[in-house]
mmCIF file of C-alpha atoms in Angstrom:
data_model
loop_
_atom_site.group_PDB
_atom_site.id
_atom_site.type_symbol
_atom_site.label_atom_id
_atom_site.label_comp_id
_atom_site.label_asym_id
_atom_site.label_seq_id
_atom_site.Cartn_x
_atom_site.Cartn_y
_atom_site.Cartn_z
ATOM 1 C CA ALA A 155 80.119 101.356 98.428
ATOM 2 C CA LEU A 156 81.948 102.876 95.360
ATOM 3 C CA LEU A 157 84.095 105.215 97.508
ATOM 4 C CA VAL A 158 84.971 102.119 99.735
ATOM 5 C CA MET A 159 86.084 100.194 96.752
ATOM 6 C CA ASP A 160 88.161 103.129 95.293
ATOM 7 C CA ASP A 161 89.888 103.334 98.618
ATOM 8 C CA ILE A 162 90.703 99.714 98.958
ATOM 9 C CA LEU A 163 92.026 99.635 95.156
ATOM 10 C CA GLN A 164 94.099 102.760 95.823
ATOM 11 C CA THR A 165 95.740 101.154 98.876
ATOM 12 C CA ILE A 166 96.347 97.944 96.986
ATOM 13 C CA LYS A 167 97.893 99.678 94.009
ATOM 14 C CA GLN A 168 100.137 101.871 96.146
ATOM 15 C CA GLU A 169 101.315 98.935 98.219
ATOM 16 C CA ILE A 170 102.125 96.866 95.247
ATOM 17 C CA THR A 171 104.009 99.687 93.561
ATOM 18 C CA LEU A 172 106.063 100.143 96.741
ATOM 19 C CA ASP A 173 107.196 96.581 96.306
ATOM 20 C CA CYS A 174 108.903 97.727 93.054
ATOM 21 C CA ASP A 175 110.459 95.184 90.669
ATOM 22 C CA GLU A 176 109.826 92.144 92.893
ATOM 23 C CA GLY A 177 105.982 92.757 92.924
ATOM 24 C CA SER A 178 103.575 91.164 95.136
ATOM 25 C CA ARG A 179 102.375 87.487 95.443
ATOM 26 C CA LEU A 180 98.641 86.919 95.795
ATOM 27 C CA SER A 181 98.962 86.199 99.546
ATOM 28 C CA ARG A 182 100.566 89.644 99.926
ATOM 29 C CA VAL A 183 97.831 91.423 97.836
ATOM 30 C CA TRP A 184 95.136 90.068 100.211
ATOM 31 C CA GLU A 185 97.239 91.412 103.161
ATOM 32 C CA TYR A 186 96.994 94.821 101.450
ATOM 33 C CA VAL A 187 93.338 94.482 101.133
ATOM 34 C CA ALA A 188 93.025 93.743 104.865
ATOM 35 C CA LEU A 189 95.266 96.713 105.512
ATOM 36 C CA ALA A 190 93.019 98.946 103.419
ATOM 37 C CA GLN A 191 89.824 97.511 105.181
ATOM 38 C CA GLN A 192 91.379 98.088 108.611
ATOM 39 C CA LYS A 193 92.062 101.731 107.694
ATOM 40 C CA LEU A 194 88.586 102.119 106.771
ATOM 41 C CA TYR A 195 87.420 100.480 110.014
ATOM 42 C CA THR A 196 89.656 102.940 111.969
ATOM 43 C CA ARG A 197 88.417 105.841 110.126
ATOM 44 C CA ASN A 198 84.667 105.013 110.895
ATOM 45 C CA GLY A 199 85.414 104.189 114.497
ATOM 46 C CA ILE A 200 84.753 100.272 114.001
ATOM 47 C CA SER A 201 86.637 98.066 116.391
ATOM 48 C CA ASP A 202 86.338 94.919 114.291
ATOM 49 C CA GLU A 203 89.514 93.196 113.018
ATOM 50 C CA ALA A 204 89.773 93.238 109.089
ATOM 51 C CA SER A 205 89.748 89.734 107.376
ATOM 52 C CA VAL A 206 89.561 88.761 103.899
ATOM 53 C CA ASP A 207 87.583 85.439 103.175
ATOM 54 C CA ASP A 208 87.139 83.610 99.919
ATOM 55 C CA ASP A 209 83.934 85.471 99.008
ATOM 56 C CA MET A 210 85.764 88.855 99.271
ATOM 57 C CA LYS A 211 88.569 87.628 97.137
ATOM 58 C CA SER A 212 86.226 86.570 94.385
ATOM 59 C CA TYR A 213 84.237 89.734 94.643
ATOM 60 C CA LEU A 214 87.448 92.002 94.555
ATOM 61 C CA TRP A 215 89.455 89.970 91.928
ATOM 62 C CA PRO A 216 87.753 91.389 88.721
ATOM 63 C CA SER A 217 88.633 94.931 89.936
ATOM 64 C CA ILE A 218 92.138 94.147 90.899
ATOM 65 C CA VAL A 219 92.777 92.624 87.499
ATOM 66 C CA ARG A 220 91.512 95.841 85.726
ATOM 67 C CA MET A 221 93.826 98.259 87.827
ATOM 68 C CA GLN A 222 95.651 100.367 85.538
ATOM 69 C CA ASN A 223 99.389 99.915 84.919
ATOM 70 C CA MET A 224 99.706 96.643 86.576
ATOM 71 C CA LEU A 225 101.385 93.539 85.080
ATOM 72 C CA PHE A 226 100.487 89.902 86.174
ATOM 73 C CA VAL A 227 103.671 87.648 85.797
ATOM 74 C CA ASN A 228 103.976 83.933 86.292
ATOM 75 C CA GLY A 229 107.791 83.090 86.227
ATOM 76 C CA ASP A 230 109.334 84.910 83.247
ATOM 77 C CA THR A 231 106.009 85.194 81.381
ATOM 78 C CA THR A 232 103.788 88.268 81.616
ATOM 79 C CA ILE A 233 100.308 86.680 81.699
ATOM 80 C CA TYR A 234 98.434 89.956 81.547
ATOM 81 C CA ASN A 235 99.453 93.635 80.933
ATOM 82 C CA SER A 236 96.725 96.241 81.796
ATOM 83 C CA ALA A 237 98.301 98.416 79.304
ATOM 84 C CA ASP A 238 97.889 96.018 76.516
ATOM 85 C CA PRO A 239 94.649 94.179 77.239
ATOM 86 C CA ALA A 240 93.723 93.385 73.626
ATOM 87 C CA THR A 241 95.910 90.349 73.211
ATOM 88 C CA LYS A 242 94.291 86.729 73.270
ATOM 89 C CA GLU A 243 96.086 85.879 76.383
ATOM 90 C CA SER A 244 95.028 88.983 78.195
ATOM 91 C CA GLN A 245 91.342 88.646 77.090
ATOM 92 C CA GLU A 246 91.415 84.990 78.326
ATOM 93 C CA PHE A 247 93.055 85.852 81.578
ATOM 94 C CA ILE A 248 90.546 88.562 82.687
ATOM 95 C CA THR A 249 87.589 86.104 82.237
ATOM 96 C CA LEU A 250 89.073 83.780 84.781
ATOM 97 C CA SER A 251 87.692 83.673 88.375
ATOM 98 C CA PHE A 252 90.106 83.940 91.279
ATOM 99 C CA ALA A 253 89.792 80.354 92.081
ATOM 100 C CA GLN A 254 90.851 79.536 88.537
ATOM 101 C CA VAL A 255 93.742 81.919 88.612
ATOM 102 C CA GLU A 256 94.900 80.482 91.912
ATOM 103 C CA ALA A 257 94.807 77.064 90.536
ATOM 104 C CA LEU A 258 96.389 77.775 87.164
ATOM 105 C CA TYR A 259 99.135 80.288 88.492
ATOM 106 C CA PRO A 260 99.990 79.391 92.125
ATOM 107 C CA ASP A 261 103.163 81.568 91.858
ATOM 108 C CA LEU A 262 101.542 84.577 90.237
ATOM 109 C CA ILE A 263 103.151 87.947 90.888
ATOM 110 C CA VAL A 264 101.387 91.305 90.617
ATOM 111 C CA ARG A 265 103.718 94.139 89.740
ATOM 112 C CA ALA A 266 103.436 97.797 88.714
ATOM 113 C CA SER A 267 104.701 99.084 85.397
ATOM 114 C CA GLN A 268 108.261 100.736 85.538
ATOM 115 C CA PRO A 269 106.839 104.295 84.924
ATOM 116 C CA THR A 270 104.299 103.814 87.868
ATOM 117 C CA ILE A 271 107.185 102.740 90.043
ATOM 118 C CA ASN A 272 109.260 105.598 88.979
ATOM 119 C CA LYS A 273 106.439 108.059 89.701
ATOM 120 C CA MET A 274 106.051 106.523 93.202
ATOM 121 C CA LEU A 275 109.735 106.694 94.087
ATOM 122 C CA PHE A 276 110.776 109.909 92.197
ATOM 123 C CA GLY A 277 107.534 111.864 91.714
ATOM 124 C CA ARG A 278 107.787 111.555 88.030
ATOM 125 C CA GLU A 279 107.393 108.781 85.512
ATOM 126 C CA GLU A 280 110.853 109.231 83.815
ATOM 127 C CA GLY A 281 112.437 108.959 87.195
ATOM 128 C CA ILE A 282 115.967 110.612 87.896
ATOM 129 C CA GLU A 283 118.481 109.744 85.288
ATOM 130 C CA ARG A 284 121.487 109.958 87.796
ATOM 131 C CA VAL A 285 119.969 107.363 90.050
ATOM 132 C CA LEU A 286 118.663 105.055 87.337
ATOM 133 C CA ASN A 287 121.987 105.104 85.578
ATOM 134 C CA SER A 288 123.375 103.401 88.792
ATOM 135 C CA PRO A 289 122.074 99.985 89.062
ATOM 136 C CA VAL A 290 123.276 99.509 92.638
ATOM 137 C CA ALA A 291 121.728 102.848 93.861
ATOM 138 C CA THR A 292 118.472 101.830 92.231
ATOM 139 C CA LYS A 293 118.629 98.499 93.997
ATOM 140 C CA TYR A 294 119.188 100.162 97.252
ATOM 141 C CA LEU A 295 116.328 102.545 96.642
ATOM 142 C CA MET A 296 113.910 99.663 95.906
ATOM 143 C CA CYS A 297 115.064 97.721 98.868
ATOM 144 C CA LEU A 298 114.351 100.710 101.163
ATOM 145 C CA SER A 299 110.939 100.974 99.386
ATOM 146 C CA ARG A 300 109.993 97.339 100.181
ATOM 147 C CA ALA A 301 111.094 98.019 103.743
ATOM 148 C CA ARG A 302 108.593 100.840 104.229
ATOM 149 C CA ARG A 303 108.863 102.764 107.406
ATOM 150 C CA ALA A 304 110.912 100.116 109.109
ATOM 151 C CA GLY A 305 113.897 101.057 106.929
ATOM 152 C CA VAL A 306 117.253 99.244 106.519
ATOM 153 C CA THR A 307 120.562 99.888 108.185
ATOM 154 C CA GLN A 308 123.530 100.795 106.012
ATOM 155 C CA MET A 309 125.377 97.798 107.571
ATOM 156 C CA ARG A 310 122.480 95.455 106.552
ATOM 157 C CA LEU A 311 122.480 96.750 102.905
ATOM 158 C CA THR A 312 126.183 96.035 102.516
ATOM 159 C CA LYS A 313 125.474 92.382 103.481
ATOM 160 C CA ILE A 314 122.292 91.997 101.361
ATOM 161 C CA TYR A 315 124.057 92.946 98.275
ATOM 162 C CA ASN A 316 127.599 91.986 99.150
ATOM 163 C CA ILE A 317 128.935 95.381 98.348
ATOM 164 C CA ASP A 318 131.837 96.951 100.420
ATOM 165 C CA ALA A 319 131.024 99.655 102.914
ATOM 166 C CA ARG A 320 132.787 102.440 101.014
ATOM 167 C CA SER A 321 130.824 101.655 97.839
ATOM 168 C CA THR A 322 127.534 101.570 99.911
ATOM 169 C CA PHE A 323 128.385 105.130 101.314
ATOM 170 C CA HIS A 324 128.829 106.375 97.690
ATOM 171 C CA TYR A 325 125.484 104.913 96.542
ATOM 172 C CA ILE A 326 123.590 106.209 99.570
ATOM 173 C CA LYS A 327 125.207 109.624 98.859
ATOM 174 C CA ILE A 328 123.668 109.633 95.376
ATOM 175 C CA LEU A 329 120.112 109.074 96.968
ATOM 176 C CA ASP A 330 120.710 111.511 99.632
ATOM 177 C CA GLN A 331 121.751 114.086 96.978
ATOM 178 C CA PHE A 332 118.462 114.131 95.475
ATOM 179 C CA GLY A 333 116.581 114.040 98.827
ATOM 180 C CA LEU A 334 115.212 110.556 98.504
ATOM 181 C CA VAL A 335 116.578 109.125 101.732
ATOM 182 C CA LEU A 336 116.961 110.218 105.293
ATOM 183 C CA ARG A 337 119.791 108.939 107.589
ATOM 184 C CA PHE A 338 119.299 108.297 111.339
ATOM 185 C CA PRO A 339 122.307 107.454 113.319
ATOM 186 C CA THR A 340 122.054 104.151 115.327
ATOM 187 C CA TYR A 341 124.071 101.491 116.898
ATOM 188 C CA GLU A 342 124.086 97.879 115.771
ATOM 189 C CA ASN A 343 126.167 94.773 116.574
ATOM 190 C CA GLY A 344 128.654 96.885 118.471
ATOM 191 C CA SER A 345 129.117 99.384 115.592
ATOM 192 C CA ASN A 346 127.842 102.816 114.639
ATOM 193 C CA THR A 347 125.773 102.895 111.422
ATOM 194 C CA ASN A 348 122.776 104.646 109.985
ATOM 195 C CA LEU A 349 119.240 103.642 109.693
ATOM 196 C CA LEU A 350 118.149 104.397 106.053
ATOM 197 C CA VAL A 351 114.447 105.309 105.392
ATOM 198 C CA LEU A 352 112.890 106.839 102.344
ATOM 199 C CA ARG A 353 111.861 110.274 102.846
ATOM 200 C CA ARG A 354 108.189 109.620 101.868
ATOM 201 C CA PHE A 355 107.755 107.397 104.906
ATOM 202 C CA VAL A 356 109.222 109.940 107.297
ATOM 203 C CA ASP A 357 107.335 113.128 106.162
ATOM 204 C CA LYS A 358 104.049 111.853 107.122
ATOM 205 C CA LYS A 359 102.377 113.539 110.125
ATOM 206 C CA GLU A 360 101.149 110.022 111.637
ATOM 207 C CA ASP A 361 104.731 108.806 111.657
ATOM 208 C CA ASN A 362 105.859 111.444 114.228
ATOM 209 C CA GLU A 363 102.601 111.122 116.253
ATOM 210 C CA GLN A 364 103.335 107.596 116.951
ATOM 211 C CA ALA A 365 106.812 108.356 118.094
ATOM 212 C CA ALA A 366 105.690 109.072 121.655
ATOM 213 C CA THR A 367 105.282 105.412 122.337
ATOM 214 C CA ALA A 368 108.730 104.409 121.203
ATOM 215 C CA SER A 369 111.420 102.998 123.409
ATOM 216 C CA HIS A 370 114.899 104.203 123.678
ATOM 217 C CA GLU A 371 116.449 100.651 123.750
ATOM 218 C CA THR A 372 118.365 99.248 120.896
ATOM 219 C CA THR A 373 118.993 95.597 120.232
ATOM 220 C CA ASN A 374 121.102 93.163 118.158
ATOM 221 C CA GLU A 375 120.403 92.513 114.430
ATOM 222 C CA ALA A 376 119.290 88.954 115.258
ATOM 223 C CA ASP A 377 116.246 90.565 117.141
ATOM 224 C CA GLN A 378 115.574 93.099 114.287
ATOM 225 C CA GLY A 379 112.151 93.303 113.057
ATOM 226 C CA THR A 380 109.649 95.973 112.017
ATOM 227 C CA ASP A 381 109.020 97.165 115.639
ATOM 228 C CA PHE A 382 112.722 97.490 116.411
ATOM 229 C CA ALA A 383 113.397 99.500 113.159
ATOM 230 C CA ASP A 384 110.340 101.567 113.657
ATOM 231 C CA THR A 385 111.474 102.264 117.225
ATOM 232 C CA ARG A 386 114.884 103.552 116.115
ATOM 233 C CA LEU A 387 113.367 105.781 113.504
ATOM 234 C CA LEU A 388 110.652 107.160 115.797
ATOM 235 C CA VAL A 389 112.956 107.898 118.646
ATOM 236 C CA HIS A 390 115.206 109.920 116.512
ATOM 237 C CA ALA A 391 112.151 111.849 114.958
ATOM 238 C CA ARG A 392 110.641 112.518 118.366
ATOM 239 C CA LEU A 393 113.981 113.363 120.123
ATOM 240 C CA ARG A 394 114.434 116.840 119.080
ATOM 241 C CA GLU A 395 110.734 117.645 120.104
ATOM 242 C CA THR A 396 111.169 115.991 123.461
ATOM 243 C CA MET A 397 114.533 117.743 124.070
ATOM 244 C CA MET A 398 113.213 121.155 123.111
ATOM 245 C CA SER A 399 110.266 120.641 125.491
ATOM 246 C CA ILE A 400 112.530 119.680 128.454
ATOM 247 C CA LEU A 401 114.991 122.508 127.751
ATOM 248 C CA GLN A 402 112.135 125.170 127.355
ATOM 249 C CA ALA A 403 110.685 124.038 130.589
ATOM 250 C CA SER A 404 114.016 124.528 132.444
ATOM 251 C CA GLU A 405 114.588 127.841 134.239
ATOM 252 C CA THR A 406 117.726 128.854 132.267
ATOM 253 C CA GLY A 407 117.109 127.191 128.903
ATOM 254 C CA TYR A 408 120.022 124.886 129.264
ATOM 255 C CA MET A 409 120.622 121.800 131.288
ATOM 256 C CA VAL A 410 123.452 119.590 132.632
ATOM 257 C CA GLU A 411 123.948 116.761 130.217
ATOM 258 C CA THR A 412 123.405 113.959 132.812
ATOM 259 C CA ASP A 413 120.145 115.563 133.879
ATOM 260 C CA LEU A 414 118.947 115.701 130.304
ATOM 261 C CA PHE A 415 119.743 111.961 130.255
ATOM 262 C CA THR A 416 117.517 111.371 133.197
ATOM 263 C CA GLU A 417 114.669 113.446 131.771
ATOM 264 C CA LEU A 418 114.896 111.363 128.622
ATOM 265 C CA LYS A 419 114.650 108.273 130.770
ATOM 266 C CA LEU A 420 118.105 107.032 129.647
ATOM 267 C CA ASP A 421 120.630 105.391 131.951
ATOM 268 C CA VAL A 422 123.655 107.674 132.184
ATOM 269 C CA TRP A 423 125.872 104.765 133.402
ATOM 270 C CA ASN A 424 124.767 102.583 130.393
ATOM 271 C CA ASN A 425 127.594 102.703 127.800
ATOM 272 C CA LYS A 426 125.199 101.778 124.922
ATOM 273 C CA HIS A 427 122.732 104.565 125.942
ATOM 274 C CA LEU A 428 125.694 106.927 126.208
ATOM 275 C CA LYS A 429 127.245 106.230 122.915
ATOM 276 C CA HIS A 430 123.913 106.210 121.054
ATOM 277 C CA PHE A 431 122.792 109.475 122.807
ATOM 278 C CA HIS A 432 126.065 111.405 121.775
ATOM 279 C CA ARG A 433 125.786 110.220 118.286
ATOM 280 C CA MET A 434 122.303 111.473 117.874
ATOM 281 C CA MET A 435 123.203 114.737 119.677
ATOM 282 C CA ARG A 436 125.934 115.444 117.162
ATOM 283 C CA TYR A 437 123.334 114.849 114.357
ATOM 284 C CA LEU A 438 120.873 117.373 116.004
ATOM 285 C CA ASN A 439 123.764 119.755 116.535
ATOM 286 C CA VAL A 440 124.682 119.628 112.813
ATOM 287 C CA GLN A 441 121.033 120.140 111.885
ATOM 288 C CA GLY A 442 120.814 123.298 114.068
ATOM 289 C CA TYR A 443 118.289 121.891 116.605
ATOM 290 C CA VAL A 444 120.507 122.027 119.569
ATOM 291 C CA GLU A 445 123.763 123.615 120.709
ATOM 292 C CA THR A 446 126.264 121.898 122.948
ATOM 293 C CA VAL A 447 128.637 124.150 124.832
ATOM 294 C CA LEU A 448 131.205 123.652 127.582
ATOM 295 C CA ILE A 449 130.810 126.408 130.397
ATOM 296 C CA GLN A 450 131.873 127.123 133.887
ATOM 297 C CA VAL A 451 128.693 126.863 136.098
ATOM 298 C CA PRO A 452 130.014 126.316 139.658
ATOM 299 C CA ASN A 453 126.678 126.850 141.315
ATOM 300 C CA ILE A 454 124.737 124.280 139.159
ATOM 301 C CA LYS A 455 125.295 120.619 140.050
ATOM 302 C CA SER A 456 123.760 117.701 138.285
ATOM 303 C CA LYS A 457 121.286 115.586 140.082
ATOM 304 C CA ASN A 458 123.269 112.567 138.980
ATOM 305 C CA GLN A 459 126.846 113.956 139.658
ATOM 306 C CA GLN A 460 129.196 111.734 141.486
ATOM 307 C CA PRO A 461 131.579 113.150 144.105
ATOM 308 C CA GLY A 462 134.593 114.640 142.491
ATOM 309 C CA SER A 463 133.320 114.571 138.919
ATOM 310 C CA ASP A 464 132.836 117.574 136.423
ATOM 311 C CA ASP A 465 129.811 118.006 134.077
ATOM 312 C CA SER A 466 129.135 120.079 131.034
ATOM 313 C CA ALA A 467 125.892 121.868 130.193
#
């Protein structure tokens, strides 16, 4: 039971910290409890769906209040700071039941301390001075943290903070310089852009394992949600592995481009697929995963080649 409680509290604290300066409303805290519970169910082969009722909230609340390096804020007022529990207000707060807290502070926000946020984002409590000295770069970093694995497109960031595209490129370059973000080429609203994701969310093995189920389709920003953003990220993360497998399975180690399209289940006559594919190919080429060359192969014909057309390998 103690190990289960520790796992739940660890997940809650991590997720609250990833919400950065905005913190988490109580409703979101309970979502994190359900997330932790679901992880435990999955780990132990339990097929039940996690749920958090009032009894569980009342049971967990005293432990949540006592989590280290957490602040409980109502409006502009810090009601309780776990780093300074000796104040009269703090001592009164920790004696309240969850029902009382919910009634007295309906807009309560739980937020991690700044050193805790820094350690989560940068790996050290003092953070990285070059980034922290740039308020906009810090805002971008925290926005990407709140987005989790879904990420945010570079185009979307410029709209959220009303900052021109050139400046956004500069601030993203600062984050990229310290290895904090990864950029994945994508296509949105008729334009090329990048999907930006914190590196910590991409380096996990389970992210790549889920990539096999991703679709190659893209969509408009109006339809964008977690599933869409995850799809763009996962397709890109999985693409090099899929391409390598296809190329290695070929007799010569290379393929005509249109055949590779077919093997990847893309439509060679779809301009959106074509544009997205070539942009991702350029990225993989720069990273050294593939090499694209133009050669004369008169005896090799593409399966999809139209009469009178030429193809490159």
